[in-house]
Coordinates of C-alpha atoms and ligand atoms in Angstrom, one line a residue:
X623 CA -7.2 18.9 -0.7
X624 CA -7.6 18.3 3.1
X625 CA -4.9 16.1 5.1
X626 CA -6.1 12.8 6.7
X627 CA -2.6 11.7 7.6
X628 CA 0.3 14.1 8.9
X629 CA 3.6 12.4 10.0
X630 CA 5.5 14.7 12.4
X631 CA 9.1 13.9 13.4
X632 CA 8.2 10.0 13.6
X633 CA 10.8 7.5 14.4
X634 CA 10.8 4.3 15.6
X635 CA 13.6 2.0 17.5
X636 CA 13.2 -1.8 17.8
X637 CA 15.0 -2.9 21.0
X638 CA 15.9 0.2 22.5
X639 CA 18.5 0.6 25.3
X640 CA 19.6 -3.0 24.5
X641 CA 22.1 -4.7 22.6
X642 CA 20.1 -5.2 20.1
X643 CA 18.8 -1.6 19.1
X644 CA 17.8 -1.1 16.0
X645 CA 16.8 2.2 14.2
X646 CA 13.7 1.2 11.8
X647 CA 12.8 4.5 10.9
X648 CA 14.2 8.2 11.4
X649 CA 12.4 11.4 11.7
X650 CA 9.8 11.2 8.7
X651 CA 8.1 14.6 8.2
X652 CA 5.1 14.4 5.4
X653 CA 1.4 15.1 4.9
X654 CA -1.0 12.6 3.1
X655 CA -4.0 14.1 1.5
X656 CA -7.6 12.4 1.6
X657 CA -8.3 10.2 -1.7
X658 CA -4.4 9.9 -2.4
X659 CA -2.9 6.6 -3.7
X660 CA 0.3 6.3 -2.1
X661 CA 2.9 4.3 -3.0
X662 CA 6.0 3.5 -1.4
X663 CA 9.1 2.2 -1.9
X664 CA 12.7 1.0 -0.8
X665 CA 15.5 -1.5 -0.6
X666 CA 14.7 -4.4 2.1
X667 CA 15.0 -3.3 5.3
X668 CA 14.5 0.2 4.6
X669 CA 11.7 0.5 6.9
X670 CA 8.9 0.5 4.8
X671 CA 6.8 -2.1 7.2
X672 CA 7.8 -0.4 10.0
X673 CA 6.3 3.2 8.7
X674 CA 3.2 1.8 7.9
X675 CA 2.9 -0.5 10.9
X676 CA 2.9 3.1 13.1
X677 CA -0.3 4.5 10.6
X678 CA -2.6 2.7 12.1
X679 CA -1.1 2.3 16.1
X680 CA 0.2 -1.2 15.3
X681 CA 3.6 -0.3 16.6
X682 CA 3.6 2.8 18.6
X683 CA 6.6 5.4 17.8
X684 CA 9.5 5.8 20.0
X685 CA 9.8 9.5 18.9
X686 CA 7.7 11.4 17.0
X687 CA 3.9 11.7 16.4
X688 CA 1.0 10.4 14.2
X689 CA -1.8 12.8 13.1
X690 CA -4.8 11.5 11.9
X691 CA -7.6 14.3 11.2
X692 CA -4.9 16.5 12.9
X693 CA -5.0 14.5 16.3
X694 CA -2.3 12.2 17.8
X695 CA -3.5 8.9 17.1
X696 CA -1.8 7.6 21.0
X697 CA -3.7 10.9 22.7
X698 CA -5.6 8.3 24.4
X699 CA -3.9 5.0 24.1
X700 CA -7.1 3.2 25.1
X701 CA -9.2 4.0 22.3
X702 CA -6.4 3.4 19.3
X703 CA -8.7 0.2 18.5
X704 CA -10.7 3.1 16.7
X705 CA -7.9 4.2 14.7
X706 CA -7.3 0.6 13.2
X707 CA -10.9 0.4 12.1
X708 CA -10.5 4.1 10.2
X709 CA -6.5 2.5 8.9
X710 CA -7.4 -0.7 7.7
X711 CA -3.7 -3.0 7.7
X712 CA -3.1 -5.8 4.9
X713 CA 0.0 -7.7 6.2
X714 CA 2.2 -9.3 3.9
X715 CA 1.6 -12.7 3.5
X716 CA -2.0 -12.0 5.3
X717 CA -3.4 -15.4 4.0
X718 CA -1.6 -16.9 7.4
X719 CA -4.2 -14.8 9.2
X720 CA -7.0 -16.7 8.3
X721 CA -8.5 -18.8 11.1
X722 CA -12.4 -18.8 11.0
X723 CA -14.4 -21.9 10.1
X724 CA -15.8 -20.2 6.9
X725 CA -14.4 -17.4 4.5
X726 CA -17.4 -15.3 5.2
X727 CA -16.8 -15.2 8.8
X728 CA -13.6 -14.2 8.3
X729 CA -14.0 -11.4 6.6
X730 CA -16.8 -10.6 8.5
X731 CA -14.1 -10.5 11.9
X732 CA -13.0 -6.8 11.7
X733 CA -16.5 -5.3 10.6
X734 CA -18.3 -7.7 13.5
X735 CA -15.6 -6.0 16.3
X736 CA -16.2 -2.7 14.8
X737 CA -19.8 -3.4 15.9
X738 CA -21.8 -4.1 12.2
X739 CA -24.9 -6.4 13.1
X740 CA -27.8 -7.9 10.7
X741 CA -28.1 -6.8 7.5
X742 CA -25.4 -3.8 7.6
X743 CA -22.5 -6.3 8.3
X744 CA -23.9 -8.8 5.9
X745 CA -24.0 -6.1 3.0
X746 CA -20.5 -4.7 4.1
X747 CA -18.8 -8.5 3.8
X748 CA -20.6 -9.1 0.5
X749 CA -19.6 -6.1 -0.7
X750 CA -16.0 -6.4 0.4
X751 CA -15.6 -9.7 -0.9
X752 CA -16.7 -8.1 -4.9
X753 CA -14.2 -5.5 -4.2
X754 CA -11.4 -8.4 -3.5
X755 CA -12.7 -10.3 -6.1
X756 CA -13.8 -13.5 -3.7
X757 CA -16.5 -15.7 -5.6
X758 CA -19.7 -15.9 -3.6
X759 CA -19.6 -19.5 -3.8
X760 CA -16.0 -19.5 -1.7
X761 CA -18.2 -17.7 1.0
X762 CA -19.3 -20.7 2.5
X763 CA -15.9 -22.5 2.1
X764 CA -13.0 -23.3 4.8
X765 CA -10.4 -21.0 4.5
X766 CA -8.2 -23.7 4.5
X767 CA -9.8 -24.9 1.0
X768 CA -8.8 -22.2 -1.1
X769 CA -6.1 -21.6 -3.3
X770 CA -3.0 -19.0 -2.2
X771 CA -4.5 -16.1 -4.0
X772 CA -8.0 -16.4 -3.1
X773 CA -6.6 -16.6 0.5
X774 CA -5.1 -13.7 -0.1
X775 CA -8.3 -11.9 -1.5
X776 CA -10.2 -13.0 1.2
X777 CA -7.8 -11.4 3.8
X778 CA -8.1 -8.0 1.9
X779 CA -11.7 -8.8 1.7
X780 CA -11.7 -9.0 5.6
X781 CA -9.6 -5.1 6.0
X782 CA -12.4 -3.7 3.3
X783 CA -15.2 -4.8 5.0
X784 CA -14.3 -3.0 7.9
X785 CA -14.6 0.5 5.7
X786 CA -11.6 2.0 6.7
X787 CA -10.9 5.7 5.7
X788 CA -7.5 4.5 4.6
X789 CA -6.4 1.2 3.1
X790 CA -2.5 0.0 3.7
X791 CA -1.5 -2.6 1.8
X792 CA 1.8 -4.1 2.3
X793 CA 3.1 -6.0 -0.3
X794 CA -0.1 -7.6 -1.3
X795 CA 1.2 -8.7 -4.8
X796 CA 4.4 -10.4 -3.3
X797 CA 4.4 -14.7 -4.1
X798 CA 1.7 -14.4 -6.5
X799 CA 1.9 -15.4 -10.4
X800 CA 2.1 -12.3 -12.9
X801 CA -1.7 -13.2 -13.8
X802 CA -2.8 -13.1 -10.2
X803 CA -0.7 -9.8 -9.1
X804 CA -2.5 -8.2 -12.9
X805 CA -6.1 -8.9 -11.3
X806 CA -5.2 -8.3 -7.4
X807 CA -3.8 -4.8 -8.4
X808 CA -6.3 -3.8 -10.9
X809 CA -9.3 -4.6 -8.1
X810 CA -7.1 -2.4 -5.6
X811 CA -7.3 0.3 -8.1
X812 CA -11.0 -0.3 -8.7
X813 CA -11.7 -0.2 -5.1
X814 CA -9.7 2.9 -4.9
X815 CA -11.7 4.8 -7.7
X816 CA -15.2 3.6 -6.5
X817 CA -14.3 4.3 -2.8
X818 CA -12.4 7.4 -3.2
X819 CA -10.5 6.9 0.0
X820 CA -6.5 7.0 0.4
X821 CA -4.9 3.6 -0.3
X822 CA -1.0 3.6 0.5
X823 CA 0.7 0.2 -1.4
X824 CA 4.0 -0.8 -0.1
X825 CA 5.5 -2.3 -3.0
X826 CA 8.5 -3.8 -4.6
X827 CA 7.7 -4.1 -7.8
X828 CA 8.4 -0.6 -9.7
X829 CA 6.3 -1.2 -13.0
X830 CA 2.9 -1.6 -10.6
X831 CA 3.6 1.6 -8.3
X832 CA 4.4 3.3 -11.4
X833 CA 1.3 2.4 -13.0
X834 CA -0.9 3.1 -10.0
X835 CA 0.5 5.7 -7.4
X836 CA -0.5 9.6 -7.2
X837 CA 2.6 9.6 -4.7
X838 CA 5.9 7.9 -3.7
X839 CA 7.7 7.8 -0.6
X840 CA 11.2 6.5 -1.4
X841 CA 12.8 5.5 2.0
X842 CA 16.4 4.5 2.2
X843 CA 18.0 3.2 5.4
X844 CA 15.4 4.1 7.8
X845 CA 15.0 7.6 6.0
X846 CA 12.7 9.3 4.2
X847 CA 14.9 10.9 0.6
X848 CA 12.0 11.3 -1.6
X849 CA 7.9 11.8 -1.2
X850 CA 6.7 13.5 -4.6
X851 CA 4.5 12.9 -7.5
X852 CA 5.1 9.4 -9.2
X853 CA 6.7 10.7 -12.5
X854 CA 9.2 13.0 -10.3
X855 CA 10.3 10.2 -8.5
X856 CA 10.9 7.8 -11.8
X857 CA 12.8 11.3 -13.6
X858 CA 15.4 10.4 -10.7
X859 CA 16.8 7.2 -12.2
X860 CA 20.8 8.4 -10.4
X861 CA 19.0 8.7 -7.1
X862 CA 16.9 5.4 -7.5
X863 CA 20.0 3.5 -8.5
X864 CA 22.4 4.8 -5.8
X865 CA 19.6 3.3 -3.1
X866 CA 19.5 0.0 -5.1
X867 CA 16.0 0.9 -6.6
X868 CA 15.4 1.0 -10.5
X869 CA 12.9 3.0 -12.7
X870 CA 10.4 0.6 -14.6
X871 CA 11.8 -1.1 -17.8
X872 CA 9.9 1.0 -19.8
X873 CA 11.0 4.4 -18.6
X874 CA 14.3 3.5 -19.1
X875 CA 13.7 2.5 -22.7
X876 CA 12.3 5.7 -23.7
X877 CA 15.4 7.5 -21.8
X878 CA 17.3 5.6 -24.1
X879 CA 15.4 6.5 -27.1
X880 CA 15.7 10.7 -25.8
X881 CA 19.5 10.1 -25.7
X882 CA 19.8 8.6 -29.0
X883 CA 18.1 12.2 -30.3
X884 CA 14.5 10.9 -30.8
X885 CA 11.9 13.4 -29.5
X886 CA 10.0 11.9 -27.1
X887 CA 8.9 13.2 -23.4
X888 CA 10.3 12.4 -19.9
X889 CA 8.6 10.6 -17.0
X890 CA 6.7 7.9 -19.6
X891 CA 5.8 5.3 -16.6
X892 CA 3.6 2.5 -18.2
X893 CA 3.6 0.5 -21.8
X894 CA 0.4 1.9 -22.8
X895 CA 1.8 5.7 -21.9
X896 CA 4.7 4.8 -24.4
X897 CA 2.9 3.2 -27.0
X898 CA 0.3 6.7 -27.4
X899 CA 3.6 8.2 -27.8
X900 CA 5.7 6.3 -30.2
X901 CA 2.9 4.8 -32.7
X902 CA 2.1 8.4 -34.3
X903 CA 6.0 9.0 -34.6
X904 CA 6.1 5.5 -36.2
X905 CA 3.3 6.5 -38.4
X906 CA 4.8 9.5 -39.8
X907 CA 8.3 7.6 -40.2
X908 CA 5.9 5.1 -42.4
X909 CA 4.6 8.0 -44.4
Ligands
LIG458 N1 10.8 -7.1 15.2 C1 12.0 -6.6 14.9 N2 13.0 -6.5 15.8 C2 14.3 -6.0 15.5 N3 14.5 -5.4 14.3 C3 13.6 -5.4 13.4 C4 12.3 -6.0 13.6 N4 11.5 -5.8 12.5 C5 12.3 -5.2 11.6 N5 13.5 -4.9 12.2 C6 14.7 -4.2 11.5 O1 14.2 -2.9 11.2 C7 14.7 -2.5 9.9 C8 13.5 -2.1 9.1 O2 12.7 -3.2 8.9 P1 11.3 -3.2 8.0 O3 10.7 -4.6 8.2 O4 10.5 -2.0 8.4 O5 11.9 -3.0 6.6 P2 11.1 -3.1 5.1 O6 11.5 -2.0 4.3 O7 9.7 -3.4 5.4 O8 11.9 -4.4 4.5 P3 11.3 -5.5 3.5 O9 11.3 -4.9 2.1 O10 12.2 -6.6 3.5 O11 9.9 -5.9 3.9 C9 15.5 -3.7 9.4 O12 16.8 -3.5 9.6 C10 15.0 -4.9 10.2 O13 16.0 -5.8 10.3
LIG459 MG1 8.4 -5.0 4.8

């Protein structure tokens, strides 16, 4: 697998040389590999938005570099406009970015200052809005007139139009119902499969990055301590718990049911993982 993203001694200090310094993140060392879905994860504060904020030349690292395709994104600081159409940003809370006079043109924004005319931008908003699960008939709609969720769609809407060779997404389930965050993730993970690009998901919530990452990152107090595959990461509960964090519900549950002395594997991450485990050994207990 070839790397798209390469993070080399990157660091970043809010503030610095005043009172008010702040170290955000300290010297993260890891590769990212085209078509991966990241996840990452941490306690508030930990410097999750800052990290990603630096992927795309948002924020630009006191220390340390960003490699994308194996060349410093701030080689030439003028032209880092072209690295934010290749890593497409979703904010947290990106429904407050909305500002256009219909939904369409608003997604349409980054795709139009990327330089998609005619038919090409038309087909890339339309398409964008499937993926984010915007009805066509909001196209034509205010902003304004839709409901926190659809906002929300239409904002990712607006990143994936743009085509971006990787998708950050940083906290994009955060305020919505359980319903809503169900359907927002599952069209993330759609997108991801029919795209086949890298998608990183900051996220809090431990049962969806369980159920949809290749990867974690697990960054505690402005440091990297973890980047492995998912079910690694969740086998860690002591290390989770000591940085606050917890394994999902349903991992724990079957950790339980290995202590008691029932035969069942490590790492189960998601209900439906546990359920193609236990129903044949409820079976045979039947029988
Ligand atoms: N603009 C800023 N100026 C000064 N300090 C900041 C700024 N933004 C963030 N920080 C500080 O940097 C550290 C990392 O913040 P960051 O927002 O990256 O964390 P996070 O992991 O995204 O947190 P959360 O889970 O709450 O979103 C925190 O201590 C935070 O208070
Ligand atoms: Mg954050």
């Amino acid at each position: 697998m070839s790397c798209i993203l390469e993070l080399k001694n990157l660091g970043f200090t809010y503030g610095k040389d005043t009172p008010f310094e702040k170290r955000a993140v300290n010297n993260v060392n890891l590769k990212i590999n085209k078509g991966e879905f990241i996840g990452i994860i941490g306690h508030t504060g930990s410097g999750k938005s800052t990290l990603v904020q630096m992927l795309n030349g948002l924020i630009r690292p006191t220390d340390g570099q960003v490699l994308l395709d194996g060349r410093n994104i701030w080689e030439e600081p003028k032209k880092i406009r072209n690295v934010r159409f290749r890593v497409g940003m979703v904010f947290q809370y990106p429904e407050y970015q909305l500002f256009e006079e219909t939904v369409y043109r608003d997604i349409a924004f980054g795709a139009v200052n990327k330089g998609l005319t005619g038919d090409e931008l038309d087909k890339a908003v339309r398409k964008a809005a499937e993926f984010a699960g915007v009805k066509e008939s909001h196209l034509e709609k205010s902003p304004f007139d839709l409901s926190g969720g659809e906002k929300r769609r239409a904002a990712i809407a607006g990143v994936i139009a743009m085509d971006p060779d990787v998708l950050v997404l940083d906290e994009p389930t955060a305020g919505l119902d359980p319903m809503g965050r169900e359907i927002l993730l599952s069209q993330i993970v759609n997108y991801h499969k029919m795209r086949g690009n890298t998608v990183i998901l900051v996220s809090h919530t431990m049962e969806d990055i369980a159920r949809v990452a290749d990867k974690i990152i697990v960054m505690n107090k402005s440091e990297l301590v973890a980047f492995e595959e998912t079910k690694s990461v969740f086998a860690r509960g002591d290390m989770l718990s000591k940085i606050g964090l917890q394994v999902p519900q349903i991992t724990n549950i079957m950790q339980d049911l290995k202590q008691k002395g029932f035969d069942v594997p490590d790492g189960v991450l998601t209900v439906d993982e546990a359920l193609s485990v236990l129903t044949p050994m409820l079976k045979k207990e039947g029988a």
